[in-house]
Amino acid sequence: MIMDTGFPMQSRSVIRFSAFAAASSLAFACGVQAKEHNIDVSCNASSDYQVSLSGQAFVFENDQGRDTRVVLGGGKLFLNGKPAVLSAADQKRADAFEAELRLLVPESRQVAVEAVSIAIDALSEVSIALSGDERKRADYDKARAKALAAANDSSALPILNDESIRAIVDPIVAEFVPDITGSALGFAMKSAFSGEAKSKAMDARMDAMDKDLDVRMEARAKALEPLAQAMCKRMQRMDVIDDSLEKRLPDGKPINFLETDKAR
């Protein structure tokens, strides 16, 4: 199961869930060869909106050709700043959608926190193994604390919002790209001029580290499968509710909060 966090900013927020969303993005951005750790859950979701929080209300905004702003909170729906009059059936649907969304937020934060933790753990292990400098661990620990604080920010949403994900990932990439790249080049040069026996020993050490890291990361990915499955089912339920809304946008089009590959 893979989540594409949508770098750079795109008109659609696309989610393909994975415990390794941040890990993959960070690792590849830093030039580290990252293995794909599959989770046996398949769920694609996308939205034309960027979703944010304003107090206790959810704000859905699309400025890519539609100039649409939908606010949902406390059972009330606002379309481009105007309160929407809902039928009794639509009111139940709006309430149900909001309830599911409120449960989805902490679940998405949990995935984001674990993905960031996995990413930094992997990057720090690789960096230290390449450089042989154990002192670097302190820098990665500081980066982890900052990233986890961003992932747990109650005013941001780590789902259907590219800016929130970028706020978590970009600082780590900016800080550690030079370190990982420099360490990799240094290791390669050292191996090339160390003689055949020492070069083989260095490569063997890196292979052993890689295998051990792979096993540990795979286990952590698998541990997230139940939560990932629950999130998928929740978003599929939300899509069904969304599709049944009778209320339309001012231009007559469906609100269409999100789309998923609904189970058939």
Tab-separated table of C-alpha atoms in Angstrom:
chain	number	residue	atom	x	y	z
A	1	MET	CA	0.000	0.000	0.000
A	2	ILE	CA	1.618	3.243	-1.110
A	3	MET	CA	0.761	6.783	-0.214
A	4	ASP	CA	1.850	9.470	-2.630
A	5	THR	CA	1.967	12.702	-0.659
A	6	GLY	CA	1.915	14.784	-3.811
A	7	PHE	CA	5.275	16.573	-4.053
A	8	PRO	CA	5.364	19.130	-5.513
A	9	MET	CA	2.021	20.823	-4.906
A	10	GLN	CA	-0.595	19.495	-7.299
A	11	SER	CA	-4.196	20.386	-8.079
A	12	ARG	CA	-5.380	17.068	-6.670
A	13	SER	CA	-4.455	15.649	-3.296
A	14	VAL	CA	-3.757	11.989	-3.912
A	15	ILE	CA	-3.482	9.399	-1.188
A	16	ARG	CA	-2.282	5.881	-1.750
A	17	PHE	CA	-1.840	4.747	1.809
A	18	SER	CA	1.467	3.414	3.083
A	19	ALA	CA	3.334	3.236	6.341
A	20	PHE	CA	6.313	4.282	4.276
A	21	ALA	CA	4.886	7.405	2.728
A	22	ALA	CA	7.308	9.760	4.404
A	23	ALA	CA	10.031	7.143	4.579
A	24	SER	CA	10.090	6.603	0.840
A	25	SER	CA	9.906	10.301	0.040
A	26	LEU	CA	12.683	11.149	2.459
A	27	ALA	CA	14.923	8.266	1.547
A	28	PHE	CA	14.776	8.850	-2.192
A	29	ALA	CA	15.118	12.602	-1.773
A	30	CYS	CA	18.270	12.020	0.231
A	31	GLY	CA	19.701	9.637	-2.319
A	32	VAL	CA	19.279	6.494	-0.236
A	33	GLN	CA	18.194	3.310	-1.941
A	34	ALA	CA	15.002	2.379	-0.133
A	35	LYS	CA	13.315	-0.975	-0.466
A	36	GLU	CA	9.561	-1.055	-0.840
A	37	HIS	CA	7.883	-2.554	2.208
A	38	ASN	CA	4.427	-3.542	1.095
A	39	ILE	CA	1.383	-3.500	3.305
A	40	ASP	CA	-1.306	-5.926	2.216
A	41	VAL	CA	-3.937	-3.203	1.909
A	42	SER	CA	-5.017	-1.540	-1.302
A	43	CYS	CA	-6.799	1.790	-1.133
A	44	ASN	CA	-6.622	4.794	-3.429
A	45	ALA	CA	-8.225	8.094	-2.530
A	46	SER	CA	-8.048	11.511	-4.115
A	47	SER	CA	-9.600	14.925	-3.730
A	48	ASP	CA	-9.803	18.106	-5.773
A	49	TYR	CA	-9.580	19.988	-2.491
A	50	GLN	CA	-6.849	20.941	-0.054
A	51	VAL	CA	-8.276	20.282	3.418
A	52	SER	CA	-7.396	22.302	6.506
A	53	LEU	CA	-8.789	23.055	9.952
A	54	SER	CA	-10.285	26.339	11.080
A	55	GLY	CA	-11.120	25.915	14.728
A	56	GLN	CA	-13.277	22.789	14.799
A	57	ALA	CA	-14.417	23.167	11.190
A	58	PHE	CA	-12.985	21.442	8.138
A	59	VAL	CA	-12.212	23.716	5.214
A	60	PHE	CA	-12.137	22.265	1.687
A	61	GLU	CA	-10.564	24.639	-0.835
A	62	ASN	CA	-10.008	24.341	-4.564
A	63	ASP	CA	-8.440	27.332	-6.305
A	64	GLN	CA	-7.428	25.344	-9.389
A	65	GLY	CA	-9.998	26.652	-11.831
A	66	ARG	CA	-13.062	26.217	-9.607
A	67	ASP	CA	-12.492	28.812	-6.859
A	68	THR	CA	-14.505	26.723	-4.415
A	69	ARG	CA	-14.484	26.858	-0.620
A	70	VAL	CA	-16.601	24.404	1.349
A	71	VAL	CA	-16.685	24.499	5.156
A	72	LEU	CA	-18.084	21.634	7.237
A	73	GLY	CA	-18.330	21.744	11.006
A	74	GLY	CA	-20.833	21.255	13.786
A	75	GLY	CA	-23.303	19.793	11.319
A	76	LYS	CA	-23.325	22.989	9.275
A	77	LEU	CA	-22.229	23.317	5.650
A	78	PHE	CA	-21.088	26.545	3.998
A	79	LEU	CA	-20.535	26.936	0.253
A	80	ASN	CA	-18.321	29.869	-0.729
A	81	GLY	CA	-19.160	31.624	2.535
A	82	LYS	CA	-22.918	31.106	2.389
A	83	PRO	CA	-24.790	28.674	4.677
A	84	ALA	CA	-26.253	25.750	2.754
A	85	VAL	CA	-29.834	24.717	3.368
A	86	LEU	CA	-29.860	20.926	3.657
A	87	SER	CA	-32.711	18.487	3.405
A	88	ALA	CA	-33.252	16.148	6.353
A	89	ALA	CA	-31.577	13.338	4.402
A	90	ASP	CA	-28.596	15.492	3.443
A	91	GLN	CA	-28.239	16.688	7.034
A	92	LYS	CA	-27.837	13.080	8.163
A	93	ARG	CA	-25.298	12.513	5.387
A	94	ALA	CA	-23.318	15.636	6.307
A	95	ASP	CA	-23.302	14.632	9.972
A	96	ALA	CA	-22.149	11.110	9.112
A	97	PHE	CA	-19.400	12.381	6.795
A	98	GLU	CA	-18.138	14.824	9.422
A	99	ALA	CA	-18.126	12.123	12.100
A	100	GLU	CA	-16.060	9.804	9.894
A	101	LEU	CA	-13.665	12.635	9.015
A	102	ARG	CA	-13.111	13.480	12.683
A	103	LEU	CA	-12.140	9.851	13.334
A	104	LEU	CA	-9.889	9.795	10.275
A	105	VAL	CA	-7.775	12.730	11.463
A	106	PRO	CA	-6.124	11.027	14.488
A	107	GLU	CA	-5.663	7.856	12.456
A	108	SER	CA	-3.832	9.769	9.750
A	109	ARG	CA	-1.666	11.483	12.357
A	110	GLN	CA	-0.724	8.100	13.806
A	111	VAL	CA	0.377	6.890	10.368
A	112	ALA	CA	2.272	10.124	9.704
A	113	VAL	CA	4.081	9.916	13.048
A	114	GLU	CA	5.170	6.321	12.492
A	115	ALA	CA	6.173	6.995	8.880
A	116	VAL	CA	8.335	9.948	9.915
A	117	SER	CA	9.885	7.942	12.743
A	118	ILE	CA	10.654	5.061	10.385
A	119	ALA	CA	12.141	7.440	7.813
A	120	ILE	CA	14.476	9.132	10.256
A	121	ASP	CA	15.479	5.842	11.857
A	122	ALA	CA	16.404	4.479	8.430
A	123	LEU	CA	18.269	7.614	7.383
A	124	SER	CA	20.225	7.823	10.634
A	125	GLU	CA	21.269	4.166	10.481
A	126	VAL	CA	22.465	4.566	6.892
A	127	SER	CA	24.252	7.854	7.580
A	128	ILE	CA	26.093	6.504	10.611
A	129	ALA	CA	27.008	3.279	8.829
A	130	LEU	CA	28.392	5.192	5.831
A	131	SER	CA	30.309	7.780	7.827
A	132	GLY	CA	31.257	5.749	10.887
A	133	ASP	CA	30.367	8.811	12.981
A	134	GLU	CA	28.069	7.854	15.863
A	135	ARG	CA	27.841	11.505	16.903
A	136	LYS	CA	25.448	12.117	14.009
A	137	ARG	CA	22.718	10.265	15.870
A	138	ALA	CA	22.105	13.328	18.043
A	139	ASP	CA	21.342	15.429	14.954
A	140	TYR	CA	18.822	12.891	13.704
A	141	ASP	CA	17.229	12.692	17.144
A	142	LYS	CA	16.692	16.462	17.061
A	143	ALA	CA	15.235	16.238	13.558
A	144	ARG	CA	12.903	13.465	14.714
A	145	ALA	CA	11.600	15.606	17.572
A	146	LYS	CA	10.873	18.535	15.221
A	147	ALA	CA	9.221	16.336	12.603
A	148	LEU	CA	7.049	14.543	15.139
A	149	ALA	CA	5.967	17.879	16.596
A	150	ALA	CA	4.896	18.961	13.100
A	151	ALA	CA	3.096	15.654	12.488
A	152	ASN	CA	1.217	16.052	15.779
A	153	ASP	CA	0.283	19.701	15.194
A	154	SER	CA	-3.414	19.837	15.994
A	155	SER	CA	-3.923	22.817	13.675
A	156	ALA	CA	-2.673	20.920	10.606
A	157	LEU	CA	-3.954	17.880	8.747
A	158	PRO	CA	-1.519	15.190	7.578
A	159	ILE	CA	-4.072	14.015	5.031
A	160	LEU	CA	-5.477	15.612	1.867
A	161	ASN	CA	-3.199	18.590	2.446
A	162	ASP	CA	0.078	18.864	0.555
A	163	GLU	CA	1.344	21.830	2.579
A	164	SER	CA	1.054	19.955	5.875
A	165	ILE	CA	3.036	17.013	4.513
A	166	ARG	CA	5.644	19.316	3.011
A	167	ALA	CA	6.009	21.077	6.368
A	168	ILE	CA	7.002	17.739	7.868
A	169	VAL	CA	9.206	16.398	5.087
A	170	ASP	CA	10.927	19.413	3.506
A	171	PRO	CA	12.999	20.489	6.544
A	172	ILE	CA	14.373	16.966	6.946
A	173	VAL	CA	15.258	16.710	3.266
A	174	ALA	CA	16.928	20.140	3.288
A	175	GLU	CA	18.994	19.299	6.361
A	176	PHE	CA	20.115	15.794	5.522
A	177	VAL	CA	20.511	15.645	1.732
A	178	PRO	CA	24.070	17.026	1.984
A	179	ASP	CA	24.913	14.689	4.856
A	180	ILE	CA	23.674	11.504	3.192
A	181	THR	CA	25.202	12.428	-0.166
A	182	GLY	CA	28.541	13.344	1.390
A	183	SER	CA	28.649	10.199	3.505
A	184	ALA	CA	27.837	8.005	0.507
A	185	LEU	CA	30.545	9.606	-1.610
A	186	GLY	CA	33.039	9.370	1.235
A	187	PHE	CA	32.283	5.694	1.768
A	188	ALA	CA	32.628	4.955	-1.952
A	189	MET	CA	35.980	6.719	-2.158
A	190	LYS	CA	37.260	5.014	0.975
A	191	SER	CA	36.170	1.617	-0.309
A	192	ALA	CA	37.753	2.215	-3.712
A	193	PHE	CA	41.171	3.005	-2.236
A	194	SER	CA	41.192	0.546	0.668
A	195	GLY	CA	42.394	-2.525	-1.173
A	196	GLU	CA	40.346	-5.530	-2.190
A	197	ALA	CA	40.188	-7.262	1.198
A	198	LYS	CA	39.184	-4.181	3.174
A	199	SER	CA	36.783	-3.089	0.431
A	200	LYS	CA	35.004	-6.446	0.580
A	201	ALA	CA	34.801	-6.221	4.371
A	202	MET	CA	33.263	-2.741	4.140
A	203	ASP	CA	30.731	-3.897	1.572
A	204	ALA	CA	29.861	-6.930	3.703
A	205	ARG	CA	29.273	-4.688	6.722
A	206	MET	CA	26.955	-2.463	4.722
A	207	ASP	CA	25.073	-5.471	3.327
A	208	ALA	CA	24.564	-6.840	6.845
A	209	MET	CA	23.291	-3.455	8.059
A	210	ASP	CA	20.979	-3.210	5.077
A	211	LYS	CA	19.448	-6.648	5.688
A	212	ASP	CA	18.968	-5.992	9.405
A	213	LEU	CA	17.402	-2.598	8.726
A	214	ASP	CA	15.138	-4.099	6.078
A	215	VAL	CA	13.798	-6.721	8.480
A	216	ARG	CA	13.080	-4.154	11.175
A	217	MET	CA	11.397	-1.698	8.815
A	218	GLU	CA	9.270	-4.446	7.283
A	219	ALA	CA	8.039	-5.466	10.730
A	220	ARG	CA	7.032	-1.898	11.539
A	221	ALA	CA	5.203	-1.580	8.232
A	222	LYS	CA	3.253	-4.775	8.834
A	223	ALA	CA	2.278	-3.551	12.294
A	224	LEU	CA	0.369	-0.692	10.665
A	225	GLU	CA	-1.734	-2.932	8.428
A	226	PRO	CA	-4.804	-3.080	10.726
A	227	LEU	CA	-4.899	0.709	11.047
A	228	ALA	CA	-4.345	1.177	7.309
A	229	GLN	CA	-7.204	-1.207	6.555
A	230	ALA	CA	-9.496	0.668	8.938
A	231	MET	CA	-8.601	3.973	7.289
A	232	CYS	CA	-9.320	2.569	3.847
A	233	LYS	CA	-12.735	1.314	4.882
A	234	ARG	CA	-13.516	4.605	6.569
A	235	MET	CA	-12.645	6.630	3.453
A	236	GLN	CA	-14.680	4.276	1.279
A	237	ARG	CA	-17.671	4.847	3.579
A	238	MET	CA	-17.076	8.588	3.351
A	239	ASP	CA	-17.034	8.375	-0.443
A	240	VAL	CA	-20.380	6.553	-0.460
A	241	ILE	CA	-21.880	9.250	1.781
A	242	ASP	CA	-20.314	11.960	-0.361
A	243	ASP	CA	-21.740	10.501	-3.566
A	244	SER	CA	-25.246	10.420	-2.094
A	245	LEU	CA	-25.334	14.119	-1.175
A	246	GLU	CA	-28.097	15.904	-3.051
A	247	LYS	CA	-26.759	19.393	-2.315
A	248	ARG	CA	-24.756	20.900	-5.175
A	249	LEU	CA	-22.105	23.587	-5.488
A	250	PRO	CA	-23.187	27.026	-6.740
A	251	ASP	CA	-22.175	25.985	-10.280
A	252	GLY	CA	-24.469	22.957	-10.078
A	253	LYS	CA	-21.713	20.372	-9.815
A	254	PRO	CA	-21.544	17.749	-7.026
A	255	ILE	CA	-19.529	18.756	-3.961
A	256	ASN	CA	-17.460	15.576	-4.317
A	257	PHE	CA	-15.265	15.858	-1.239
A	258	LEU	CA	-13.214	12.831	-2.249
A	259	GLU	CA	-13.059	9.782	-4.473
A	260	THR	CA	-11.910	6.272	-3.640
A	261	ASP	CA	-11.693	2.885	-5.276
A	262	LYS	CA	-14.795	1.810	-3.409
A	263	ALA	CA	-15.117	-1.902	-2.647
A	264	ARG	CA	-17.540	-3.545	-5.005
